[in-house]
CSV table of C-alpha atoms in Angstrom, one decimal:
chain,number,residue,atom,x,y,z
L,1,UNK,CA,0.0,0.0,0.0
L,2,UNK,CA,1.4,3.4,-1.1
L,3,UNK,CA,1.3,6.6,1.4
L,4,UNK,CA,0.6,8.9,-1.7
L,5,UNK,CA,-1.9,8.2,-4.8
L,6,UNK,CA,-1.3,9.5,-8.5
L,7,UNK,CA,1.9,9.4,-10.5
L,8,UNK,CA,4.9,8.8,-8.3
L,9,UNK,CA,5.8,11.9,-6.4
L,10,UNK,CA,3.9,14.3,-4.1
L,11,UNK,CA,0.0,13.4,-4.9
L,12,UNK,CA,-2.8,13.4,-2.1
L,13,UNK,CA,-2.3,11.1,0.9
L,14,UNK,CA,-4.2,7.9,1.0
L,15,UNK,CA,-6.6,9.8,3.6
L,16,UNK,CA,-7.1,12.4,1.8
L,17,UNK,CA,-7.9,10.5,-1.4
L,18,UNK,CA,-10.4,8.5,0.3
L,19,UNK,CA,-12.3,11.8,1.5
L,20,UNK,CA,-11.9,13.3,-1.4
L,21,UNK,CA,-13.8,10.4,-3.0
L,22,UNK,CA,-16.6,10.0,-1.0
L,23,UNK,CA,-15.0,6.1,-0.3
L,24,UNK,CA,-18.5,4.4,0.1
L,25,UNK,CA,-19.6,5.5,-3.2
L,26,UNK,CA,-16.2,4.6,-4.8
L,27,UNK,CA,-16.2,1.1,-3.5
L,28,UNK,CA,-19.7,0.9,-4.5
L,29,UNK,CA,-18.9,0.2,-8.3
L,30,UNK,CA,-15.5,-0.1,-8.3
L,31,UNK,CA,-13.5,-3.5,-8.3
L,32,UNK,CA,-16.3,-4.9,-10.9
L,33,UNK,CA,-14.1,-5.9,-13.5
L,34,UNK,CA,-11.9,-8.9,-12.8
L,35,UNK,CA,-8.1,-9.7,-12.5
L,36,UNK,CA,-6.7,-12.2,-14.5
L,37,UNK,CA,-2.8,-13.6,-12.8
L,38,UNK,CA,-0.9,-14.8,-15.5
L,39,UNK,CA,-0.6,-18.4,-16.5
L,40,UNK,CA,2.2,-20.8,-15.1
L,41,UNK,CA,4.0,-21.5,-18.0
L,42,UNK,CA,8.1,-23.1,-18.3
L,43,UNK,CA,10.6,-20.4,-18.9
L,44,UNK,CA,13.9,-21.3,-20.4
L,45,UNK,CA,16.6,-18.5,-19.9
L,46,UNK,CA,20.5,-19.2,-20.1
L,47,UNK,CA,19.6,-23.4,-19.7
L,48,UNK,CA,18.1,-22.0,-16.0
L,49,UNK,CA,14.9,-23.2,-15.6
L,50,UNK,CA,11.8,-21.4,-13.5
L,51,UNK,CA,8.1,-21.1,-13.5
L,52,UNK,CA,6.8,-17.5,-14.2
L,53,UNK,CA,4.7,-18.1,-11.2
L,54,UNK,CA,7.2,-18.3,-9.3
L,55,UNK,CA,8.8,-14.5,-10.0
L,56,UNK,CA,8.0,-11.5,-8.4
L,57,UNK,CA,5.7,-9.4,-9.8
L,58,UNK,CA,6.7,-5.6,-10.6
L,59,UNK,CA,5.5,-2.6,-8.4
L,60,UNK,CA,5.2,1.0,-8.5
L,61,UNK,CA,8.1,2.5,-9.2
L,62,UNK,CA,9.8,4.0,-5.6
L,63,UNK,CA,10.9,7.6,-5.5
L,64,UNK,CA,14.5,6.7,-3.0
L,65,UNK,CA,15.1,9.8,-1.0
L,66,UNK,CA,19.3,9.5,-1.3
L,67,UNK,CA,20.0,12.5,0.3
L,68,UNK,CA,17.5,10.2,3.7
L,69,UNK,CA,20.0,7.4,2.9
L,70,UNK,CA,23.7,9.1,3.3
L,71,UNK,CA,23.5,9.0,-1.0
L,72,UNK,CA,24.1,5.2,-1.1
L,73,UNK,CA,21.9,2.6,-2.9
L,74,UNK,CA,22.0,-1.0,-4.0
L,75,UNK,CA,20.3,-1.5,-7.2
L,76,UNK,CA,19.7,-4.9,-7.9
L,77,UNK,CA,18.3,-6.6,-11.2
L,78,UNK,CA,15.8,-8.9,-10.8
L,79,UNK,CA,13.8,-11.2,-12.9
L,80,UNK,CA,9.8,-10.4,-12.5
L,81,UNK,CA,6.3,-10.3,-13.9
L,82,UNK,CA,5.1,-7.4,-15.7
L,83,UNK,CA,1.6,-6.8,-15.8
L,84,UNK,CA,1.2,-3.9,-18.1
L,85,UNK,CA,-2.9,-4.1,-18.0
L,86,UNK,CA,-4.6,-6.8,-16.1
L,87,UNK,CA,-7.8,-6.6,-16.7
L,88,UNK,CA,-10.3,-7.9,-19.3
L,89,UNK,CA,-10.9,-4.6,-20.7
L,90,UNK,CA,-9.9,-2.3,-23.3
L,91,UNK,CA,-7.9,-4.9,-25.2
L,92,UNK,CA,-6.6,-6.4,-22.2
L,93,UNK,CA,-4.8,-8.7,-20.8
L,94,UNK,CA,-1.3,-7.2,-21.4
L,95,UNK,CA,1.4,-8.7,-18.9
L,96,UNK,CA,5.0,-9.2,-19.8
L,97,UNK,CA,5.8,-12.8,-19.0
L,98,UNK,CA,9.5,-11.8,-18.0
L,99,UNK,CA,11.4,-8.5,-17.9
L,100,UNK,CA,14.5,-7.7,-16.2
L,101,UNK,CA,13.9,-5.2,-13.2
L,102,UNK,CA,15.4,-2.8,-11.1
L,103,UNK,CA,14.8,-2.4,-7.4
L,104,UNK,CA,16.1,0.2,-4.8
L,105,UNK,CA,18.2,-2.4,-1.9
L,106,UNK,CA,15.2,-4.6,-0.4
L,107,UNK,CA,12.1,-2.4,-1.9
L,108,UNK,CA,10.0,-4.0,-4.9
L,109,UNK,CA,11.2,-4.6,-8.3
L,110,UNK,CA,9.5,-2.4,-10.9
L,111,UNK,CA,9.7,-1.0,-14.1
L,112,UNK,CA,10.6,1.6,-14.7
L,113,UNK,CA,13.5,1.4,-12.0
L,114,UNK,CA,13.4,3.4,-8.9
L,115,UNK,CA,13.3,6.9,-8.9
L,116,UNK,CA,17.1,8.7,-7.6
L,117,UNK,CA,15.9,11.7,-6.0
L,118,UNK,CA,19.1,13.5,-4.1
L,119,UNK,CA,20.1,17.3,-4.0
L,120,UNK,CA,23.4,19.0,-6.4
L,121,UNK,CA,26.6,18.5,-4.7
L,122,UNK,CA,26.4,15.3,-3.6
L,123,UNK,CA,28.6,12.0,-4.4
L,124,UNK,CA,26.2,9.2,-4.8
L,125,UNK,CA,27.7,5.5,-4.2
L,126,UNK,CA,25.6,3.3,-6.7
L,127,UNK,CA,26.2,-0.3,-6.4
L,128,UNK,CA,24.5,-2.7,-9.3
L,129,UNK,CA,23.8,-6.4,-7.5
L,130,UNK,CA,24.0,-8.7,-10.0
L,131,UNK,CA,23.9,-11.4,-7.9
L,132,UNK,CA,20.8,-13.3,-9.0
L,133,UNK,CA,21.0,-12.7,-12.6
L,134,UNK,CA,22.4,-14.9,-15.6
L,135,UNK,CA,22.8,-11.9,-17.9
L,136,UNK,CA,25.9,-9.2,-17.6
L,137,UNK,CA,24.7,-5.7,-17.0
L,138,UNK,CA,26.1,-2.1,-16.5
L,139,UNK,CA,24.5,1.5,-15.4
L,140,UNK,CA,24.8,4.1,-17.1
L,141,UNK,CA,24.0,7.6,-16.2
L,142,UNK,CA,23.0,10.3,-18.7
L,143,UNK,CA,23.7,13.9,-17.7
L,144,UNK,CA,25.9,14.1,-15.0
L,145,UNK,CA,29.5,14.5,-15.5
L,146,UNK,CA,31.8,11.5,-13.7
L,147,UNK,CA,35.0,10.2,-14.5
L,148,UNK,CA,35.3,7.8,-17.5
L,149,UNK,CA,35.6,4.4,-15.1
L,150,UNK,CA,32.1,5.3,-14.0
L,151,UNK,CA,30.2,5.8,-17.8
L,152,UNK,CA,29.0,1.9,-17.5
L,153,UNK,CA,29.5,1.3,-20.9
L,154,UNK,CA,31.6,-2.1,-21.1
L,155,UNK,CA,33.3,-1.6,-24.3
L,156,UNK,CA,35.1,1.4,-23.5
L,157,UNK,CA,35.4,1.5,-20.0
L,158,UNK,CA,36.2,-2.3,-18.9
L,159,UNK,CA,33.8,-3.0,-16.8
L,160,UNK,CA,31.1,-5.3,-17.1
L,161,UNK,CA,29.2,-6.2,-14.1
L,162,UNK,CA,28.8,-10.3,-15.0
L,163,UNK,CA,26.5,-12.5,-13.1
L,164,UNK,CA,27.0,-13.1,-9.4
L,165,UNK,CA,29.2,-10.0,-9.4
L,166,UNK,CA,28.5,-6.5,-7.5
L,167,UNK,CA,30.1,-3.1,-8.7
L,168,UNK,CA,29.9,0.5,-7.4
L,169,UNK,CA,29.9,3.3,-9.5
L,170,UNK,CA,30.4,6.6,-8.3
L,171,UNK,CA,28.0,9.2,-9.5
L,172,UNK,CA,28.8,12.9,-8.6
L,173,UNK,CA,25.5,14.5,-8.3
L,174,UNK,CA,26.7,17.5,-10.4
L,175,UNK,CA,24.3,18.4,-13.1
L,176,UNK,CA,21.1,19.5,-11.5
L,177,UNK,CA,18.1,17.9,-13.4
L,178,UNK,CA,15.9,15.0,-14.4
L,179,UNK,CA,17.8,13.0,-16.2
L,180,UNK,CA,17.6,9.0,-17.5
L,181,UNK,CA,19.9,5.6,-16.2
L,182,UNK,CA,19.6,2.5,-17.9
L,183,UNK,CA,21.5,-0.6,-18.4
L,184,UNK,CA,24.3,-0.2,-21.2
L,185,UNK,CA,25.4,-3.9,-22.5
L,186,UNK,CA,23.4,-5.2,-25.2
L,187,UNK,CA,21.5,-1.7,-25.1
L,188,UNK,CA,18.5,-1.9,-27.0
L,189,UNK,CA,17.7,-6.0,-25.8
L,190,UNK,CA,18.3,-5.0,-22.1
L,191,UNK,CA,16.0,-1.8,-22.6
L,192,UNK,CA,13.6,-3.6,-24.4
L,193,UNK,CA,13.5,-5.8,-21.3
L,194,UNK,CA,13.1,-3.0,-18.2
L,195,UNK,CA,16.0,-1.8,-17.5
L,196,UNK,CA,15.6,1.9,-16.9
L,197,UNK,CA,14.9,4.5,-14.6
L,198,UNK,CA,15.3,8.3,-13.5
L,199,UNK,CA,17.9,9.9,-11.2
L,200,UNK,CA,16.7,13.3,-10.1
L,201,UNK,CA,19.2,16.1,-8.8
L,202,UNK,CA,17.5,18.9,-7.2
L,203,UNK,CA,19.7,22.2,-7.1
L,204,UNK,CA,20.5,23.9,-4.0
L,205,UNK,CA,17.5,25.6,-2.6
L,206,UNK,CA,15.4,23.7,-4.9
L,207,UNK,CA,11.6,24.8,-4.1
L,208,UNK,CA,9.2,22.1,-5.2
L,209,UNK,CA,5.3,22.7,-7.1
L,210,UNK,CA,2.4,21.9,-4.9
L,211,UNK,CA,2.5,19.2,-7.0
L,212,UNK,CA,5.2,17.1,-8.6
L,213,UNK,CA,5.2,14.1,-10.8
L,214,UNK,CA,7.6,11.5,-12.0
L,215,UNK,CA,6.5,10.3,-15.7
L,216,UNK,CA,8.4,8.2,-17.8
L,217,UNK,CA,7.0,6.6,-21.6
L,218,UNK,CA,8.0,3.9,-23.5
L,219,UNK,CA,6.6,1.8,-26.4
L,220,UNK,CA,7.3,-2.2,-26.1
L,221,UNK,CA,7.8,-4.7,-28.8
L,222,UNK,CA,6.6,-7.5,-26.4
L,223,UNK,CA,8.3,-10.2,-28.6
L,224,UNK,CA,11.2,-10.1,-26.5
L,225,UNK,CA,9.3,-10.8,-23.3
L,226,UNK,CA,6.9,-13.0,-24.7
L,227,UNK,CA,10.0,-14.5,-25.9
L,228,UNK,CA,11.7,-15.0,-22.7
L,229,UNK,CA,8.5,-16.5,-21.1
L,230,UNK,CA,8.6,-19.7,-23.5
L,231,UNK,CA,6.1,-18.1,-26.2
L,232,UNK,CA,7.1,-19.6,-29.8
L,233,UNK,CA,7.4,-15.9,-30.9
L,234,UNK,CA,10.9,-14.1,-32.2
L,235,UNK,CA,12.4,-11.3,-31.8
L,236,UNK,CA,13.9,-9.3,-34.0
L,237,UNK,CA,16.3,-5.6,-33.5
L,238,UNK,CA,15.9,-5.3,-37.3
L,239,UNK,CA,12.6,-4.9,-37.4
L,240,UNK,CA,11.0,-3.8,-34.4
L,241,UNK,CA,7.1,-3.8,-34.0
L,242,UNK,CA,5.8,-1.5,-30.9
L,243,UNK,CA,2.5,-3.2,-29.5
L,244,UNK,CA,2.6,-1.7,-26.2
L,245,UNK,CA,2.7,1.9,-25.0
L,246,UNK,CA,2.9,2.7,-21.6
L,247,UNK,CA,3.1,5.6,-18.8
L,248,UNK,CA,5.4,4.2,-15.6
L,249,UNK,CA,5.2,0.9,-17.5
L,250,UNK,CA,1.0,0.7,-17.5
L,251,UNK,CA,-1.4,1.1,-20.6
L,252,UNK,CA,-4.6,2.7,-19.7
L,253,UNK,CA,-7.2,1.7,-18.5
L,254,UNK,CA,-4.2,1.0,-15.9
L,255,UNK,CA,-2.6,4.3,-15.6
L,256,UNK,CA,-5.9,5.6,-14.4
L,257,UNK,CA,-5.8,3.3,-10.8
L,258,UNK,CA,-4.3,5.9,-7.9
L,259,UNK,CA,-2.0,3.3,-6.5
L,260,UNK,CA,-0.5,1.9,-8.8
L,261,UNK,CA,-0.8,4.1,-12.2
L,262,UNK,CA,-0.6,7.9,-12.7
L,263,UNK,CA,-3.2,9.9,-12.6
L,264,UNK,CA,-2.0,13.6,-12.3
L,265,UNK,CA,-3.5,14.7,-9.5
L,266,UNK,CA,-4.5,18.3,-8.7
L,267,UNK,CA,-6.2,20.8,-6.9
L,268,UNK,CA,-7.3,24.4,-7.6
L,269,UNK,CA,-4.7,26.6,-7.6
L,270,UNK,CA,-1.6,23.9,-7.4
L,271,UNK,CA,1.4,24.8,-9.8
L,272,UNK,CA,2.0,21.4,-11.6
L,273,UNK,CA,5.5,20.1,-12.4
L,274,UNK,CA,5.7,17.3,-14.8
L,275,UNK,CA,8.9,15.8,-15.0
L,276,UNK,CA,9.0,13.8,-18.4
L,277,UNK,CA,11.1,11.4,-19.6
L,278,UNK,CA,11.2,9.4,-22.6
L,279,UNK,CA,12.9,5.7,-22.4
L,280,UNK,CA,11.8,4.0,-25.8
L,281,UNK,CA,13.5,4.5,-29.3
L,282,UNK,CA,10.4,6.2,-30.6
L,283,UNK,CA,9.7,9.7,-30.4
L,284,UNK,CA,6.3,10.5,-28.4
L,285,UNK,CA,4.2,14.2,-29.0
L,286,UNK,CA,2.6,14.5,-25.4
L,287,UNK,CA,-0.1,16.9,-25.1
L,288,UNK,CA,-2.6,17.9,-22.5
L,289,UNK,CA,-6.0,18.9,-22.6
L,290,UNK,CA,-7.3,22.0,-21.4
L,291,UNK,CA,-4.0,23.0,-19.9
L,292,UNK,CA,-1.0,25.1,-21.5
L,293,UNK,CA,2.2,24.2,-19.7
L,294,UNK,CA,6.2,25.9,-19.9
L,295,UNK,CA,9.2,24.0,-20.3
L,296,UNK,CA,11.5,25.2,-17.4
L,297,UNK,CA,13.9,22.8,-17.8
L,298,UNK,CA,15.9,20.1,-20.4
L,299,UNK,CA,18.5,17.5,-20.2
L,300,UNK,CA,19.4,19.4,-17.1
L,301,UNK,CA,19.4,23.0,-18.2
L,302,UNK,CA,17.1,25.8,-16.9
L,303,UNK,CA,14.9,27.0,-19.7
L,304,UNK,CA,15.7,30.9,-20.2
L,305,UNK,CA,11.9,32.9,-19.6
L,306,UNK,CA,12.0,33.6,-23.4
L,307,UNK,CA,11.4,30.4,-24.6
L,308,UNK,CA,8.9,29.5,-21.5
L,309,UNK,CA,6.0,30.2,-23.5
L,310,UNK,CA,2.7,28.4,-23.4
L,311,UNK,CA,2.1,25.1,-25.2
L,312,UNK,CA,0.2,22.4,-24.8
L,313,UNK,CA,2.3,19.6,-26.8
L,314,UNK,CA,5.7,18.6,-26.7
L,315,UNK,CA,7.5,15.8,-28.7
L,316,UNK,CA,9.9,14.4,-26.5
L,317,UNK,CA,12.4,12.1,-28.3
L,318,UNK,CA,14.2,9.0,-27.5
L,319,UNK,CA,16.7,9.6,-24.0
L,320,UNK,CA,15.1,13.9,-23.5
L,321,UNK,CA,13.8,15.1,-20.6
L,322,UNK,CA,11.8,17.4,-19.7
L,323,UNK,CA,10.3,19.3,-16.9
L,324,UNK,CA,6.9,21.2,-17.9
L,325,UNK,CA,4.9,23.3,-15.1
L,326,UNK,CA,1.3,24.4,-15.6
L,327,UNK,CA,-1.5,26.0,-12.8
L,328,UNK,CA,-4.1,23.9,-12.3
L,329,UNK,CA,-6.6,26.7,-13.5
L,330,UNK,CA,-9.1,24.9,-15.6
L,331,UNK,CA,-13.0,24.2,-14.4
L,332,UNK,CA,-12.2,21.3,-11.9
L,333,UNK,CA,-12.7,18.0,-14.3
L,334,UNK,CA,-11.2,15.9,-15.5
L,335,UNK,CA,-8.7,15.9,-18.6
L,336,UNK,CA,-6.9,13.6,-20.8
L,337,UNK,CA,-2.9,13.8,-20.9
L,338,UNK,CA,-1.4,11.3,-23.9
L,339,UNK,CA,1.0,10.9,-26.7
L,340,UNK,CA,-0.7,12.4,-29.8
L,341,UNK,CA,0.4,10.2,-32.2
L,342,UNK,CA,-2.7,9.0,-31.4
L,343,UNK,CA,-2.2,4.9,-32.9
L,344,UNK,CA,0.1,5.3,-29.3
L,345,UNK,CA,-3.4,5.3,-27.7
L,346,UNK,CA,-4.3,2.0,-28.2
L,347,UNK,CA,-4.1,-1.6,-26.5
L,348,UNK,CA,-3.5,-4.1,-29.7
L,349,UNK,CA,-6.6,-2.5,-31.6
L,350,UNK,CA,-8.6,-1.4,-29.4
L,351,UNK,CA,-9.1,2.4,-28.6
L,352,UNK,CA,-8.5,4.3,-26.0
L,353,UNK,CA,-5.8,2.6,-24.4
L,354,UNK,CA,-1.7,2.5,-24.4
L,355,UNK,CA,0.1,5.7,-24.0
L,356,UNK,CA,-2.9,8.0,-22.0
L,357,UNK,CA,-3.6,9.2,-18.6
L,358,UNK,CA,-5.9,12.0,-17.0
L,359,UNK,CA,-5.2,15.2,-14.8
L,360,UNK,CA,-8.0,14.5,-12.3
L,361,UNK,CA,-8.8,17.4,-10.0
L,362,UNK,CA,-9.5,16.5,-6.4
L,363,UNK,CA,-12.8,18.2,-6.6
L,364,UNK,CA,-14.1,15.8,-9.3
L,365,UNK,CA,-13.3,12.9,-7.3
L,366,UNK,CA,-17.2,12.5,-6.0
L,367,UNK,CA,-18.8,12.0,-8.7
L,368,UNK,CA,-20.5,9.3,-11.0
L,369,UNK,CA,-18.2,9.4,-13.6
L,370,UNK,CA,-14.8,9.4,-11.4
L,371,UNK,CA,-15.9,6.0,-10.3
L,372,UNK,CA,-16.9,4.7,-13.4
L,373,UNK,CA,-12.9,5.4,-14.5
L,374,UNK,CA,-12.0,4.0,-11.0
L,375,UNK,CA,-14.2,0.8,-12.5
L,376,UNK,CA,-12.0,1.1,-15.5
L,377,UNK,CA,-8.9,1.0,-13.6
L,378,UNK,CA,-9.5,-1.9,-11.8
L,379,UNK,CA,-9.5,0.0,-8.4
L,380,UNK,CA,-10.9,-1.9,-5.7
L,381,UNK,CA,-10.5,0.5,-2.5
């Protein structure tokens, strides 16, 4: 159970979701639609075999306070369950069987990875476990400048982190921004297969928004996965087929549910920061409805007030980030936020679905059609 719902970040409290709800009308409809685990099936990887009911299954992704944690983490890759969408809606099921998974020392695996949150100035001790994997894996970090032992790419630096093996990289926190990490041997498989995140350096003095969300996209050719998990499908680099488009790794309806999707969740007045990041080899338009928003930041760098001016899409491409700030201004509704190439919207071919989620403000919690997206969603209270 999460402390906050929405997107990962600073949303409303549990409580305060619940009362904002009106939680005996919620629970009255919601939880409807039903669940479906995935199937038991033989997974052959590396001659090591294991049931796919027998890995863990992926959770939100964790915003890790370094700066709470004397800026030292373990990440450790993990082998897990991905369900993308669960439910028997909107052209769901979508789960992938097997995906390789970061989690944050002995929190939950997820994907994306956790989220590095520490403050400029800092040295961050960063140690990939790769004790229970079969597969070699690095980290690299984008953005911030370290010395060249410490780029995690094996070719040029040396250093591969093999199986069984731990390694610590050193990571000066000295580029303040949002910015991407993701595994860097065999790039576009070990992607493919989970293996990002978002490290997050505040600068000194850093003041946050009332509200502040985490949101990383992605489209999936689930091949590889599918793959993995003992499906007679193959994969192929050379000619990749996204099927699967995701927010924080969910497909609406899923990105809808409080807990664990990522509704953008406002109140009247709240200045809204949107950090945006895009970890798929696509490029992705992301708009939002009935809002105007300013880029005040990329890759790292402060957007001069000249070019904050109002817009309400922004193609973010393969590896950019971006942090976009809007008042939450509008009649209190709720309002689509999605990628606008809009075949990105979809689960297989059914529409809406993939790469969408909503900016839902608190006051239209209580009402009729709230919990008939909360029915969606799969939210059971």
């Amino acid at each position: 159970m999460t402390d906050n719902v929405g997107a990962p970040g600073n949303g409303l409290s549990r409580r305060q979701f619940l009362a904002a709800t009106g939680s005996a009308g919620l629970f009255a409809t919601a939880g409807c639609t039903t669940a479906v685990s995935p199937v038991a099936e033989q997974v052959e990887l590396n001659g090591a075999a294991k049931l796919q009911s027998d890995l863990p299954t992926t959770g939100r992704p964790e915003v890790v306070d370094l700066d709470e944690r004397g800026h030292e983490v373990t990440i450790k890759s993990v082998m897990a369950s991905h369900h993308v969408h669960p439910l028997k809606t909107m052209g769901g099921p979508i789960s992938l069987p097997v995906v390789w998974a970061f989690q944050a020392d002995d929190g939950t695996p997820s994907v994306p990875g956790p989220i590095l949150r520490t403050t400029e100035g800092s040295e961050l001790k960063i140690t990939l476990d790769n004790t229970g994997m079969q597969v070699p894996h690095t980290l690299h970090f984008h953005g911030v400048r370290k010395t060249w032992k410490n780029d995690g790419v094996p070719t040029t630096t040396g250093i591969t982190v093999m199986p069984g093996e731990k390694h610590t990289y050193t990571i000066p926190a000295n580029v303040p921004g949002t910015h991407l990490y993701h595994c860097h041997y065999q790039t576009p498989m070990h992607m493919e297969m989970g293996m990002y995140g978002i490290l997050r350096v505040d600068p000194k003095g850093y003041e946050p928004a009332d509200k502040e969300y985490f949101m990383t996209v992605k489209e999936w050719d689930t091949r590889l996965s599918r793959q993995h998990g003992g499906e007679d499908v193959q994969y192929d680099l050379t000619n990749r087929r996204a099927d699967a488009f995701t927010i924080n790794g969910k497909s609406a309806p899923a990105t809808l549910h409080p807990e664990t999707g990522s509704p953008i969740i406002v109140e009247s007045g709240d200045t809204v920061r949107l950090h945006w990041v895009n970890a798929g080899f696509m490029s992705h338009p992301l708009h939002t409805h009935n809002h105007r928003f300013r880029v005040v930041e990329k890759d790292g760098s402060p957007m001069p007030e000249p070019l904050q001016y109002k817009q309400d899409v922004l193609n973010v491409a393969p590896a950019e980030r971006y942090t976009v700030e809007f008042e939450a201004d509008a009649d209190p509704g709720i309002y689509l936020m999605h990628c606008h190439k809009v075949d990105h919207v979809r689960n297989g071919s059914s529409y809406p679905g993939g790469m969408l989620t909503r900016i839902v403000y608190k006051e239209a919690m209580n009402t009729d059609i709230f919990r008939q997206l909360m029915d969606y969603a799969g939210y059971e209270g």
